[in-house]
Amino acid sequence: MMITIPVPPKPQARPRFNSFSKRAYEDSAMTAYKRSVKYHVMASKHKLIESGAVGVSITFFVYPPKYLLTKKKMAQELTNETLYVDKKPDIDNYFKAVTDALEGVLYKNDGQIAAVTMQKLYSLNPRTEIEVEEI
């Protein structure tokens, strides 16, 4: 099942700490992003995988920086979405944000994820494409 999440990818933020209560919390922008991802996937009405190993294939399409937009030789690669992102943020931070958001929606627990394929590409249409299957 291929699902497109039409929201620009956002890396998992580091936890924040309340200096008074010493409790960790997630910033509001990260919470809003995860909620948006969850709702887009819920709208696709895919069945929850209750148990067993899960394989995930995910592609993060990230909007390119300005310096790439001005290079004519990069225009075709950007249009074809074949230019890999070799800059920060790390791909595992993007992955963590999405898989946390989809827990309880596509699979019961993200601990079920046993196989992963992921890539980070530049695109003029930022989004995340995810495919989840029982293995």
XYZ file of C-alpha atoms in Angstrom:
135
model
C 0.000 0.000 0.000
C 1.621 3.235 -1.188
C 0.597 6.347 0.690
C 1.555 9.918 -0.197
C 1.693 12.404 2.646
C 1.461 15.863 0.966
C 3.243 17.679 3.793
C 6.915 18.753 3.621
C 9.010 16.283 5.658
C 10.100 17.454 9.091
C 12.865 15.814 11.151
C 12.163 14.611 14.676
C 12.989 17.416 17.082
C 14.991 16.884 20.229
C 12.903 16.753 23.380
C 12.511 19.972 25.328
C 12.726 20.112 29.103
C 10.671 22.145 31.507
C 13.128 23.721 33.937
C 10.548 23.812 36.728
C 9.099 20.287 36.597
C 12.135 18.645 34.900
C 9.767 16.887 32.476
C 10.453 16.322 28.812
C 7.965 17.491 26.200
C 7.751 17.845 22.422
C 7.577 21.280 20.820
C 4.230 22.291 19.322
C 5.479 22.385 15.703
C 6.573 18.733 15.911
C 3.269 17.719 17.486
C 1.351 19.530 14.723
C 3.464 17.825 12.020
C 2.856 14.357 13.481
C -0.872 15.052 13.774
C -0.975 16.140 10.121
C 0.869 12.987 8.978
C -1.457 10.814 11.030
C -4.618 12.422 9.623
C -3.448 12.135 6.007
C -2.754 8.437 6.482
C -6.014 7.848 8.374
C -7.870 9.400 5.428
C -6.428 6.687 3.159
C -8.303 4.101 5.285
C -5.628 1.422 5.352
C -5.992 -1.550 7.649
C -4.006 -1.639 10.900
C -1.378 -4.396 11.034
C -1.987 -5.750 14.553
C 0.986 -8.101 14.861
C 3.928 -9.542 13.001
C 6.917 -8.036 11.258
C 6.449 -5.014 9.016
C 8.558 -3.774 6.112
C 8.665 -0.035 5.399
C 9.820 1.683 2.232
C 9.884 5.458 2.519
C 11.024 8.353 0.352
C 11.338 11.879 1.683
C 11.045 14.585 -0.965
C 12.678 17.747 0.407
C 12.453 21.226 -1.123
C 15.876 22.200 -2.541
C 17.957 25.092 -1.202
C 18.123 28.330 -3.203
C 21.598 27.681 -4.585
C 20.334 24.553 -6.396
C 17.371 26.392 -7.865
C 19.679 28.862 -9.607
C 21.840 26.209 -11.325
C 20.563 25.401 -14.806
C 22.345 22.042 -14.919
C 20.376 20.930 -11.836
C 16.973 21.876 -13.259
C 16.389 18.535 -15.015
C 17.440 16.495 -11.982
C 15.105 18.522 -9.762
C 12.248 18.077 -12.213
C 12.869 14.320 -12.425
C 13.355 14.049 -8.642
C 16.634 12.139 -9.045
C 18.971 14.352 -7.004
C 19.780 12.864 -3.600
C 19.968 15.062 -0.505
C 23.419 14.886 1.061
C 22.871 17.543 3.712
C 21.404 17.676 7.193
C 19.011 16.863 8.736
C 19.789 13.164 8.969
C 17.445 10.727 7.272
C 16.876 8.793 10.501
C 15.390 11.916 12.111
C 12.849 12.201 9.289
C 12.113 8.486 9.641
C 11.607 8.675 13.408
C 9.062 11.502 13.097
C 6.951 9.656 10.507
C 7.079 6.211 12.114
C 6.150 7.654 15.512
C 3.183 9.456 13.939
C 1.936 6.284 12.226
C 2.065 4.102 15.319
C -1.450 2.852 15.954
C -2.554 3.857 12.443
C -0.694 1.549 10.024
C 0.888 -0.773 12.601
C 0.235 -1.315 16.270
C 3.761 -0.527 17.452
C 6.804 0.837 15.606
C 8.778 -2.011 17.171
C 7.130 -4.207 14.501
C 9.288 -2.554 11.820
C 11.837 -5.201 10.857
C 12.950 -4.071 7.380
C 13.496 -0.545 6.090
C 14.346 1.058 2.763
C 14.562 4.842 2.724
C 15.875 7.689 0.635
C 15.985 11.479 0.693
C 15.537 13.328 -2.619
C 15.198 16.970 -3.635
C 11.856 17.897 -5.148
C 9.909 21.006 -6.059
C 6.907 19.149 -4.614
C 7.906 18.289 -1.011
C 6.130 15.257 0.431
C 6.669 11.818 1.918
C 5.799 8.578 0.168
C 5.527 5.493 2.348
C 4.765 1.879 1.650
C 4.096 -0.538 4.502
C 3.649 -4.296 4.149
C 3.544 -7.380 6.314
C 6.626 -9.556 5.936
